[in-house]
Coordinates of C-alpha atoms in Angstrom, one line a residue:
M1 CA 7.8 -40.9 -7.1
P2 CA 4.2 -41.3 -5.9
S3 CA 1.5 -39.0 -7.2
N4 CA 1.2 -35.7 -5.2
P5 CA -1.2 -33.4 -7.1
D6 CA -1.4 -30.9 -4.3
L7 CA 2.4 -30.4 -4.2
A8 CA 2.7 -30.2 -8.0
K9 CA -0.1 -27.6 -8.1
Y10 CA 1.5 -25.6 -5.3
I11 CA 4.9 -25.5 -7.0
K12 CA 3.5 -24.3 -10.3
K13 CA 1.3 -21.6 -8.6
R14 CA 4.2 -20.4 -6.5
L15 CA 6.5 -20.2 -9.5
A16 CA 3.9 -18.2 -11.5
F17 CA 3.8 -15.7 -8.7
L18 CA 7.6 -15.4 -8.4
K19 CA 7.9 -14.9 -12.2
D20 CA 5.3 -12.1 -12.1
Q21 CA 7.3 -10.4 -9.2
R22 CA 10.6 -10.6 -11.2
K23 CA 9.2 -9.2 -14.4
P24 CA 9.9 -5.5 -13.7
W25 CA 13.6 -6.2 -13.3
E26 CA 14.1 -8.0 -16.5
D27 CA 14.4 -5.0 -18.9
E28 CA 17.1 -3.4 -16.8
W29 CA 19.0 -6.7 -16.6
D30 CA 18.8 -7.1 -20.3
T31 CA 20.2 -3.6 -20.9
L32 CA 23.0 -3.8 -18.4
S33 CA 24.1 -7.3 -19.3
E34 CA 24.3 -6.2 -23.0
L35 CA 26.6 -3.3 -22.2
I36 CA 28.7 -4.8 -19.3
M37 CA 28.6 -8.6 -19.5
P38 CA 27.5 -9.6 -23.0
T39 CA 28.8 -13.1 -22.3
R40 CA 26.2 -13.4 -19.5
R41 CA 23.5 -11.8 -21.5
F42 CA 20.1 -11.9 -19.8
D43 CA 17.2 -13.6 -21.8
S44 CA 13.7 -13.3 -20.3
N45 CA 12.6 -16.1 -22.6
Y46 CA 15.0 -18.6 -21.1
P47 CA 14.7 -21.6 -20.9
E48 CA 12.5 -21.6 -24.0
N49 CA 15.5 -20.1 -25.8
N50 CA 18.4 -22.4 -25.2
M51 CA 21.3 -20.0 -24.3
T52 CA 24.0 -22.7 -24.0
D53 CA 24.8 -23.1 -27.8
R54 CA 24.4 -19.5 -29.0
G55 CA 26.3 -18.5 -32.0
D56 CA 25.1 -14.9 -32.4
D57 CA 27.4 -11.9 -32.5
I58 CA 27.4 -10.9 -28.9
G59 CA 28.5 -7.4 -27.9
S60 CA 28.0 -5.9 -31.3
D61 CA 26.2 -2.9 -29.9
I62 CA 29.0 -2.0 -27.5
H63 CA 31.0 1.0 -28.7
S64 CA 32.7 1.8 -25.4
S65 CA 34.1 -1.1 -23.3
Y66 CA 34.9 1.2 -20.3
A67 CA 32.0 -0.1 -18.2
M68 CA 33.2 -3.7 -18.9
Y69 CA 36.7 -2.6 -17.7
A70 CA 35.3 -0.9 -14.6
N71 CA 33.3 -3.9 -13.6
R72 CA 36.3 -6.3 -14.2
L73 CA 38.6 -4.0 -12.2
M74 CA 36.1 -4.0 -9.3
A75 CA 35.8 -7.8 -9.4
D76 CA 39.6 -8.2 -9.5
G77 CA 39.9 -5.8 -6.6
F78 CA 37.3 -7.5 -4.5
L79 CA 38.8 -10.9 -5.1
G80 CA 42.3 -9.7 -4.2
Q81 CA 41.3 -7.5 -1.3
I82 CA 38.7 -9.8 0.4
V83 CA 39.2 -13.5 -0.6
S84 CA 42.7 -13.5 -2.0
P85 CA 43.8 -17.0 -3.1
G86 CA 47.4 -16.2 -2.1
N87 CA 46.7 -15.0 1.5
P88 CA 44.7 -16.1 4.5
W89 CA 41.4 -14.3 4.4
F90 CA 39.4 -15.8 7.3
K91 CA 40.0 -16.9 10.9
S92 CA 37.5 -18.8 13.1
F93 CA 36.8 -17.8 16.7
I94 CA 34.3 -18.8 19.4
D95 CA 31.5 -16.4 20.0
R96 CA 31.4 -15.9 23.7
T97 CA 28.0 -16.6 25.3
P98 CA 26.6 -14.7 28.3
E99 CA 27.4 -17.8 30.4
M100 CA 31.0 -17.7 29.3
I101 CA 31.2 -14.0 30.1
A102 CA 29.7 -14.6 33.6
E103 CA 32.2 -17.4 34.3
G104 CA 35.2 -15.4 33.0
F105 CA 35.8 -18.0 30.3
Y106 CA 37.9 -16.8 27.4
P107 CA 38.0 -19.8 24.9
N108 CA 39.8 -17.9 22.2
E109 CA 42.8 -17.3 24.4
L110 CA 43.2 -21.0 25.4
Q111 CA 46.0 -22.4 23.2
P112 CA 44.4 -25.9 22.7
I113 CA 41.2 -24.3 21.5
R114 CA 43.0 -21.8 19.4
L115 CA 45.2 -24.5 17.8
W116 CA 42.1 -26.6 17.1
L117 CA 40.4 -23.7 15.4
D118 CA 43.6 -23.1 13.3
E119 CA 43.6 -26.7 12.3
R120 CA 40.0 -26.5 11.1
D121 CA 40.8 -23.4 9.2
A122 CA 43.8 -25.0 7.5
I123 CA 41.6 -27.9 6.3
V124 CA 39.0 -25.5 5.0
Y125 CA 41.7 -23.6 3.1
S126 CA 43.0 -26.8 1.6
E127 CA 39.5 -27.9 0.4
L128 CA 38.8 -24.4 -1.1
E129 CA 42.2 -24.5 -3.0
R130 CA 41.3 -27.9 -4.4
S131 CA 37.9 -26.7 -5.6
N132 CA 36.8 -24.1 -8.1
Y133 CA 36.0 -21.6 -5.4
Y134 CA 38.2 -18.7 -6.4
S135 CA 37.2 -18.8 -10.1
E136 CA 33.5 -18.8 -9.1
M137 CA 34.0 -16.0 -6.6
H138 CA 35.5 -13.9 -9.4
M139 CA 32.4 -14.6 -11.5
A140 CA 30.2 -13.7 -8.4
F141 CA 31.9 -10.3 -8.1
M142 CA 31.4 -9.7 -11.8
D143 CA 27.7 -10.6 -11.5
A144 CA 27.3 -8.3 -8.5
G145 CA 28.6 -5.4 -10.5
W146 CA 26.1 -5.5 -13.4
C147 CA 23.2 -7.3 -11.8
G148 CA 23.4 -6.7 -8.0
T149 CA 22.1 -10.2 -7.1
V150 CA 24.4 -13.3 -6.9
V151 CA 23.1 -16.8 -6.3
Q152 CA 25.7 -19.5 -5.6
T153 CA 25.3 -23.2 -4.8
V154 CA 27.8 -25.1 -2.6
E155 CA 27.7 -28.9 -3.1
E156 CA 30.0 -31.9 -2.8
D157 CA 31.3 -33.5 -5.9
I158 CA 31.2 -37.0 -4.6
D159 CA 32.8 -38.6 -7.7
N160 CA 35.9 -36.4 -7.4
A161 CA 35.8 -35.9 -3.6
V162 CA 36.0 -32.1 -3.9
L163 CA 33.7 -29.2 -3.2
N164 CA 31.8 -27.7 -6.1
F165 CA 30.8 -24.0 -6.3
Q166 CA 28.5 -22.7 -9.0
T167 CA 27.6 -19.0 -9.5
Q168 CA 24.3 -19.4 -11.2
H169 CA 22.9 -17.0 -13.8
I170 CA 20.2 -14.7 -12.3
M171 CA 17.9 -15.5 -15.3
E172 CA 17.5 -19.1 -13.9
Y173 CA 16.4 -17.9 -10.4
Y174 CA 13.3 -16.5 -8.8
I175 CA 13.9 -15.4 -5.2
R176 CA 11.9 -14.1 -2.3
E177 CA 13.0 -12.7 1.1
N178 CA 11.2 -13.3 4.5
A179 CA 10.1 -10.7 7.0
H180 CA 13.6 -10.4 8.4
G181 CA 15.1 -9.5 5.0
N182 CA 16.8 -12.8 4.4
V183 CA 16.3 -14.8 1.2
D184 CA 14.6 -18.0 2.2
T185 CA 12.9 -19.0 -1.1
A186 CA 14.7 -19.8 -4.4
Y187 CA 13.1 -21.4 -7.4
R188 CA 15.4 -22.4 -10.2
V189 CA 14.2 -23.1 -13.8
Y190 CA 16.9 -24.5 -16.0
K191 CA 17.9 -27.0 -18.6
V192 CA 19.2 -30.5 -17.9
S193 CA 20.3 -33.1 -20.5
A194 CA 18.6 -36.5 -20.8
R195 CA 21.8 -38.1 -19.7
E196 CA 21.9 -36.2 -16.4
M197 CA 18.2 -36.9 -15.8
F198 CA 18.7 -40.6 -16.4
K199 CA 21.6 -40.7 -13.9
R200 CA 19.8 -38.9 -11.2
W201 CA 16.1 -40.1 -11.3
Y202 CA 14.3 -43.4 -12.0
Y203 CA 13.3 -43.9 -15.7
E204 CA 9.7 -44.6 -14.8
D205 CA 9.4 -41.2 -13.0
L206 CA 10.4 -39.2 -16.0
S207 CA 8.1 -37.7 -18.6
K208 CA 7.3 -39.5 -21.8
A209 CA 9.4 -37.0 -23.8
V210 CA 12.5 -37.7 -21.6
Q211 CA 11.9 -41.4 -21.8
K212 CA 11.7 -41.2 -25.6
A213 CA 15.0 -39.3 -25.8
I214 CA 16.6 -41.9 -23.6
D215 CA 15.2 -44.8 -25.6
E216 CA 16.5 -43.2 -28.8
E217 CA 19.9 -42.4 -27.1
E218 CA 19.5 -38.6 -27.6
W219 CA 21.6 -38.1 -24.5
D220 CA 22.4 -34.4 -25.1
K221 CA 18.8 -33.3 -25.7
T222 CA 17.9 -30.9 -22.9
F223 CA 14.7 -30.6 -20.9
T224 CA 13.4 -28.0 -18.4
I225 CA 13.5 -28.7 -14.7
I226 CA 12.1 -26.8 -11.7
H227 CA 14.0 -26.9 -8.5
A228 CA 12.1 -25.3 -5.6
I229 CA 13.8 -24.5 -2.3
E230 CA 11.8 -22.8 0.5
P231 CA 10.9 -23.2 4.2
R232 CA 9.3 -26.5 4.6
E233 CA 6.3 -25.3 6.7
Q234 CA 4.9 -23.1 3.9
V235 CA 4.9 -25.9 1.3
A236 CA 1.4 -27.4 0.6
G237 CA 1.3 -31.1 0.0
L238 CA 4.2 -32.0 2.4
P239 CA 3.7 -33.7 5.8
I240 CA 4.5 -31.8 9.0
R241 CA 8.2 -31.8 9.7
K242 CA 9.4 -34.1 12.5
E243 CA 12.2 -32.1 14.1
T244 CA 13.4 -35.0 16.2
A245 CA 13.8 -37.2 13.1
V246 CA 17.2 -37.4 11.5
D247 CA 16.9 -38.1 7.7
K248 CA 17.3 -36.2 4.4
I249 CA 13.6 -35.0 4.4
N250 CA 13.1 -33.7 8.0
K251 CA 15.1 -30.5 7.6
P252 CA 14.2 -26.8 7.8
Y253 CA 14.0 -26.3 4.0
S254 CA 12.4 -28.5 1.4
S255 CA 14.1 -29.2 -1.9
I256 CA 11.7 -30.4 -4.7
Y257 CA 12.5 -31.2 -8.3
M258 CA 9.8 -31.6 -11.0
E259 CA 9.2 -31.2 -14.7
P260 CA 7.0 -28.2 -15.5
D261 CA 4.6 -30.3 -17.7
S262 CA 4.0 -32.8 -14.9
Q263 CA 0.3 -32.7 -13.7
D264 CA 0.4 -34.6 -10.5
S265 CA 3.8 -35.9 -9.6
V266 CA 7.4 -34.6 -8.8
L267 CA 10.8 -36.2 -9.4
E268 CA 12.4 -35.7 -5.9
I269 CA 11.5 -34.5 -2.5
S270 CA 14.3 -33.9 0.0
G271 CA 15.4 -31.5 2.7
R272 CA 18.2 -28.9 3.2
D273 CA 19.7 -27.1 6.2
A274 CA 19.7 -23.8 4.3
P275 CA 18.7 -22.2 1.0
P276 CA 21.3 -21.3 -1.7
V277 CA 23.7 -18.6 -0.7
V278 CA 22.4 -15.3 -2.0
W279 CA 24.2 -11.9 -1.9
R280 CA 22.5 -8.7 -2.9
W281 CA 24.7 -5.6 -3.3
V282 CA 22.0 -3.3 -1.9
T283 CA 18.2 -3.5 -1.6
M284 CA 15.7 -0.8 -1.4
A285 CA 12.6 -1.1 0.8
G286 CA 10.2 -3.7 -0.5
E287 CA 12.6 -5.0 -3.1
H288 CA 13.7 -8.7 -3.2
Y289 CA 16.4 -8.4 -5.8
G290 CA 19.6 -6.3 -5.4
R291 CA 20.9 -3.3 -7.2
G292 CA 24.6 -3.2 -8.1
P293 CA 26.9 -0.4 -9.2
A294 CA 25.7 -0.6 -12.8
S295 CA 22.1 0.2 -11.7
W296 CA 23.3 3.6 -10.4
A297 CA 25.6 4.2 -13.4
K298 CA 23.1 2.9 -16.0
N299 CA 22.4 6.3 -17.6
D300 CA 26.1 7.3 -17.7
I301 CA 27.0 4.0 -19.2
K302 CA 24.4 4.4 -22.0
A303 CA 25.4 8.0 -22.6
L304 CA 29.1 7.1 -22.8
N305 CA 28.3 4.3 -25.2
N306 CA 26.3 6.6 -27.5
M307 CA 29.0 9.4 -27.2
T308 CA 31.7 6.9 -28.2
R309 CA 29.7 5.7 -31.1
D310 CA 29.2 9.3 -32.3
M311 CA 32.9 10.1 -31.9
L312 CA 33.9 7.0 -33.8
V313 CA 31.6 8.1 -36.6
R314 CA 33.2 11.6 -36.5
S315 CA 36.7 10.2 -36.5
Q316 CA 35.9 8.0 -39.5
K317 CA 34.6 11.0 -41.3
E318 CA 37.8 12.9 -40.5
V319 CA 40.0 10.0 -41.9
D320 CA 37.7 9.2 -44.8
P321 CA 35.5 12.3 -45.3
P322 CA 32.5 12.5 -47.7
M323 CA 33.5 14.2 -50.9
L324 CA 31.9 16.9 -53.1
V325 CA 32.7 16.0 -56.7
D326 CA 32.0 17.9 -59.9
D327 CA 29.0 16.4 -61.7
S328 CA 31.1 16.1 -64.8
F329 CA 32.9 13.3 -63.1
Y330 CA 29.8 11.3 -62.3
G331 CA 30.6 7.6 -62.5
N332 CA 34.2 8.3 -63.4
F333 CA 35.7 9.3 -60.0
S334 CA 37.2 7.1 -57.3
T335 CA 39.0 7.7 -53.9
N336 CA 40.5 4.2 -53.8
P337 CA 44.3 4.0 -53.4
G338 CA 46.3 4.0 -56.6
V339 CA 43.4 4.9 -58.8
I340 CA 44.0 7.5 -61.7
N341 CA 41.3 10.0 -62.2
Y342 CA 41.5 11.9 -65.5
F343 CA 40.3 15.5 -65.8
N344 CA 40.7 18.6 -68.0
G345 CA 43.7 20.5 -66.7
M346 CA 42.5 23.7 -68.3
S347 CA 39.2 23.6 -66.5
T348 CA 38.7 26.1 -63.7
K349 CA 36.3 23.8 -61.8
R350 CA 37.5 22.0 -58.7
V351 CA 37.6 18.3 -59.2
A352 CA 36.7 17.3 -55.6
E353 CA 36.8 18.6 -52.1
P354 CA 35.8 17.1 -48.7
V355 CA 32.5 18.1 -47.1
P356 CA 33.1 20.6 -44.3
L357 CA 32.6 19.1 -40.8
S358 CA 31.2 21.1 -37.9
G359 CA 31.1 20.5 -34.1
N360 CA 33.5 20.9 -31.2
Y361 CA 35.5 17.7 -31.0
S362 CA 37.4 18.8 -27.7
I363 CA 34.1 19.5 -25.8
A364 CA 32.8 16.0 -26.7
G365 CA 36.0 14.4 -25.5
E366 CA 35.9 16.3 -22.2
E367 CA 32.3 15.2 -21.6
R368 CA 33.3 11.6 -22.4
R369 CA 36.1 11.7 -19.8
Q370 CA 33.6 13.0 -17.2
K371 CA 31.3 10.1 -17.9
M372 CA 34.2 7.7 -17.5
D373 CA 35.2 9.2 -14.2
I374 CA 31.6 9.0 -12.9
I375 CA 31.3 5.3 -13.9
S376 CA 34.7 4.6 -12.3
K377 CA 33.5 6.0 -9.0
H378 CA 30.3 4.0 -9.1
F379 CA 32.4 0.8 -9.4
H380 CA 34.8 2.0 -6.7
N381 CA 37.8 1.8 -9.1
D382 CA 39.4 4.7 -7.3
F383 CA 39.9 2.5 -4.2
F384 CA 41.2 -0.6 -6.1
A385 CA 43.6 1.4 -8.3
I386 CA 44.9 3.7 -5.6
L387 CA 48.3 1.9 -5.4
Q388 CA 48.8 2.4 -9.1
S389 CA 48.4 6.2 -8.5
M390 CA 51.2 6.0 -5.9
E391 CA 53.4 4.0 -8.2
Q392 CA 53.0 6.7 -10.9
G393 CA 53.9 9.4 -8.5
R394 CA 50.5 11.1 -8.5
K395 CA 49.9 10.5 -4.8
T396 CA 52.1 10.1 -1.7
A397 CA 51.9 7.1 0.7
E398 CA 50.2 9.3 3.3
E399 CA 47.6 10.4 0.8
V400 CA 47.0 6.8 -0.3
R401 CA 46.4 5.8 3.4
A402 CA 44.0 8.7 3.9
I403 CA 42.0 7.8 0.7
Q404 CA 42.0 4.1 1.6
N405 CA 40.6 4.9 5.1
E406 CA 37.9 7.1 3.6
Q407 CA 37.0 4.5 0.9
A408 CA 37.0 1.7 3.5
I409 CA 34.4 3.6 5.5
L410 CA 32.3 4.2 2.3
L411 CA 32.5 0.5 1.4
A412 CA 31.6 -0.8 4.9
P413 CA 27.9 -1.3 4.2
I414 CA 28.7 -3.3 1.0
T415 CA 31.4 -5.5 2.7
G416 CA 29.3 -6.0 5.8
R417 CA 26.5 -7.4 3.7
L418 CA 28.9 -9.5 1.7
E419 CA 30.4 -11.1 4.8
Q420 CA 27.1 -11.7 6.6
D421 CA 24.9 -12.9 3.6
F422 CA 27.5 -14.5 1.4
L423 CA 30.8 -15.5 3.0
D424 CA 29.3 -16.6 6.2
G425 CA 26.8 -18.8 4.3
Q426 CA 29.5 -20.3 2.1
L427 CA 31.8 -21.2 5.0
D428 CA 28.9 -22.6 7.1
R429 CA 27.9 -24.8 4.2
V430 CA 31.5 -25.9 3.6
I431 CA 32.1 -26.7 7.3
N432 CA 28.8 -28.7 7.4
I433 CA 29.9 -30.8 4.4
L434 CA 33.3 -31.4 5.8
Q435 CA 31.8 -32.2 9.3
N436 CA 29.5 -34.8 7.7
A437 CA 32.5 -36.3 5.9
N438 CA 34.5 -36.6 9.2
K439 CA 37.3 -34.4 7.7
L440 CA 37.4 -32.0 10.7
P441 CA 39.3 -32.6 14.0
P442 CA 37.4 -33.5 17.1
V443 CA 36.4 -30.9 19.7
P444 CA 39.1 -30.4 22.3
E445 CA 38.4 -31.3 26.0
E446 CA 38.5 -27.6 27.0
L447 CA 35.4 -27.0 24.9
K448 CA 33.3 -30.1 25.4
D449 CA 31.3 -28.5 28.3
W450 CA 30.4 -25.8 25.8
E451 CA 29.6 -27.9 22.8
G452 CA 27.1 -26.2 20.5
T453 CA 28.6 -22.8 21.1
P454 CA 28.3 -20.7 17.9
M455 CA 31.5 -20.0 16.0
R456 CA 32.0 -16.9 13.8
M457 CA 34.6 -15.7 11.3
N458 CA 37.0 -12.8 11.3
Y459 CA 37.8 -11.8 7.7
L460 CA 41.5 -11.1 7.1
G461 CA 41.4 -9.6 3.6
A462 CA 43.1 -6.3 3.2
L463 CA 39.8 -4.4 3.0
P464 CA 38.0 -6.1 5.9
Q465 CA 41.1 -5.8 8.0
L466 CA 41.5 -2.1 7.3
Q467 CA 37.8 -1.6 8.4
R468 CA 38.3 -3.9 11.4
R469 CA 41.4 -2.1 12.6
M470 CA 39.7 1.2 12.3
R471 CA 36.8 -0.1 14.4
L472 CA 38.8 -1.9 17.1
T473 CA 41.6 0.7 17.4
S474 CA 39.6 3.9 16.7
G475 CA 40.8 5.3 20.1
L476 CA 44.1 3.5 20.4
G477 CA 46.0 5.4 17.8
A478 CA 45.4 8.8 19.4
F479 CA 46.0 7.2 22.8
K480 CA 49.4 5.7 21.8
S481 CA 50.5 9.0 20.3
S482 CA 49.7 10.7 23.6
L483 CA 51.5 8.3 25.8
A484 CA 54.5 10.6 25.9
N485 CA 52.3 13.3 27.5
V486 CA 50.9 10.7 29.9
A487 CA 54.5 9.9 30.9
Q488 CA 55.1 13.6 31.7
L489 CA 52.0 13.7 33.8
Q490 CA 53.3 10.6 35.6
Q491 CA 56.5 12.5 36.5
M492 CA 54.5 15.5 37.6
A493 CA 52.4 13.3 39.8
A494 CA 55.4 11.5 41.3
Q495 CA 54.6 13.1 44.7
A496 CA 51.0 11.9 44.6
Q497 CA 50.0 8.7 46.4
E498 CA 48.5 7.0 43.3
S499 CA 49.9 6.7 39.8
V500 CA 47.9 8.2 36.9
M501 CA 48.7 5.1 34.9
Q502 CA 46.3 3.1 37.1
N503 CA 43.5 4.7 35.1
F504 CA 44.3 2.4 32.2
D505 CA 44.1 -1.3 31.7
F506 CA 47.3 -1.8 29.5
D507 CA 46.7 -5.6 29.4
E508 CA 43.4 -5.0 27.6
I509 CA 44.9 -2.3 25.3
I510 CA 47.6 -4.7 24.2
R511 CA 45.1 -7.6 23.6
M512 CA 42.9 -5.2 21.6
E513 CA 45.9 -4.3 19.5
A514 CA 46.9 -7.9 19.0
D515 CA 43.4 -8.8 18.0
A516 CA 43.2 -6.0 15.5
Y517 CA 46.3 -7.4 13.7
N518 CA 45.3 -11.1 14.1
L519 CA 48.3 -12.2 16.1
P520 CA 48.8 -16.0 15.6
A521 CA 47.6 -18.3 18.4
K522 CA 51.1 -19.5 19.2
A523 CA 52.3 -15.9 19.9
S524 CA 49.7 -15.1 22.6
R525 CA 49.4 -16.4 26.1
P526 CA 46.2 -17.1 28.2
R527 CA 45.2 -14.6 30.8
A528 CA 45.2 -17.2 33.5
I529 CA 48.8 -18.2 32.9
V530 CA 49.9 -14.6 32.8
Q531 CA 48.1 -13.9 36.1
E532 CA 49.6 -17.0 37.8
E533 CA 53.1 -15.9 36.7
R534 CA 52.6 -12.4 38.0
I535 CA 51.3 -13.7 41.4
A536 CA 54.3 -16.1 41.6
K537 CA 56.7 -13.2 40.7
Q538 CA 55.1 -10.9 43.3
Q539 CA 55.3 -13.6 45.9
M540 CA 59.0 -14.2 45.0
L541 CA 59.7 -10.5 45.4
I542 CA 58.0 -10.4 48.8
E543 CA 60.1 -13.4 49.9
Q544 CA 63.3 -11.8 48.6
Q545 CA 62.4 -8.5 50.4
A546 CA 61.8 -10.5 53.6
M547 CA 65.2 -12.3 53.2
A548 CA 67.0 -9.0 52.6
Q549 CA 65.4 -7.4 55.7
A550 CA 66.4 -10.4 57.7
R551 CA 70.0 -10.1 56.5
E552 CA 70.1 -6.4 57.3
A553 CA 68.7 -7.1 60.8
A554 CA 71.3 -9.8 61.4
S555 CA 74.1 -7.5 60.2
A556 CA 72.9 -4.7 62.5
H557 CA 72.9 -7.0 65.6
K558 CA 75.7 -9.4 64.7
D559 CA 77.4 -8.5 68.1
L560 CA 74.3 -9.1 70.2
S561 CA 75.7 -12.5 71.2
V562 CA 78.5 -10.7 73.1
A563 CA 77.6 -9.4 76.6
P564 CA 76.9 -5.7 76.4
E565 CA 79.1 -3.3 78.4
E566 CA 77.8 -2.1 81.7
G567 CA 75.7 1.1 81.3
S568 CA 75.4 0.7 77.4
P569 CA 72.1 1.1 75.5
A570 CA 72.3 -2.6 74.6
E571 CA 72.4 -3.5 78.3
A572 CA 69.3 -1.3 78.8
L573 CA 67.5 -3.1 75.9
E574 CA 68.2 -6.5 77.4
G575 CA 67.2 -5.0 80.8

């Protein structure tokens, strides 16, 4: 790679700034990871400390694993309720533009377009199932629980022709959001083996230390790499982007690799269509990193851990209490099983007795249960374990539905951000990769005049669907329950010239209901065809009525061909 001292200087300066901005978060991440995810322990000294081959006793300071259980239950629930491997969880649709609305064009109701979208979705589902997507999503939900910030890369494994998802550890990443609240800058500092560096980059572009490891065949020796992704226009040392050019560099985001010890050169410069996918559970004003459930439950988690430790010590004292032993037995007394202790049977002295223990054990247990309940609520376990309560007979089905509706409303801000920031970004990246690999079907003729129209996703998981049905049918439930009253009004208004039913568009009501429950494309019919059939049926009824009237007229005057009698009304009509 040619020398580019301005670019190398910019990357180092920018990284130093991002490290300084992340510093206040690191102590909290260290504490939370130790108590909730010890296998993902945060280390602020990484990559100087190589975390990949640790052999230390992780989790030794955990006395209560309840927070670990609460986080895992939440991750299990999110995976099953939002991106379940066993059920469809997304469905593509065309986002109608103002021009489509003005022309009365309903693309999602045309069967060729709907079938095309369904075929695309089926291909995406197949690719996700072949990849490591669902295992990495479970890890993403686990990270969101303790850390509140998830960074995931979506790449193509060319050697194996599959998609590859990686939920990266937050300790490797330094992120920054733009003025619109979207993360557009991500610097990753991580370890790479000499073997991987030799496979990816030219030998002469590598540092002397890496070249030495390659020469001596120390293939597993690791070295630190900086990978900087940010909007191209803000990077010093890069030429101005040519938007009309089509190549791997002229893209909205720059992707730069370099070794931190390099003074004036970088390993690779390329472009990207988007930054890594970043999901933040919730952010406060001015914060660039997210806060997860563990951030709010931190004090309760620490208190529960300390209380459990104290109760374990107390329990141990109950089982194996400290003893008061007469000093005459000094050095000659043992509490080990099977040991014989000799003493003078005529002595009035007590040989040994346990030390009296004080404290209210029941109060401590109640306080501990209260802490567990608070932690469970922070991690929304009451929603994900609600069906278990019904199975155990503690709640009826009606109570379960009411609680689920309430919890769905409370989780709406979280799932909304999850869908917009994370799932949309993942699927956009997946579709882009499959499109470039020519794995997706061509656009149907009905949509070619509207090419470039944005597509969006409806999420079909149990939780998003519950929220969506509540939104789309918020007024329909009460309306349907009142239809009987409407029918009574219709009967009362039978003498009126107009029907009260004409106040409602039942076609639109039925379509809203079908949309809320994601009726398959094959089961719905386009508006235009329905309207044509209705017009044809109405025309047929008019013709049938005309024919019936003609038959009645013919029957009434079937004897008109006979000459009328003199002086009869018929003679007067012919008159």
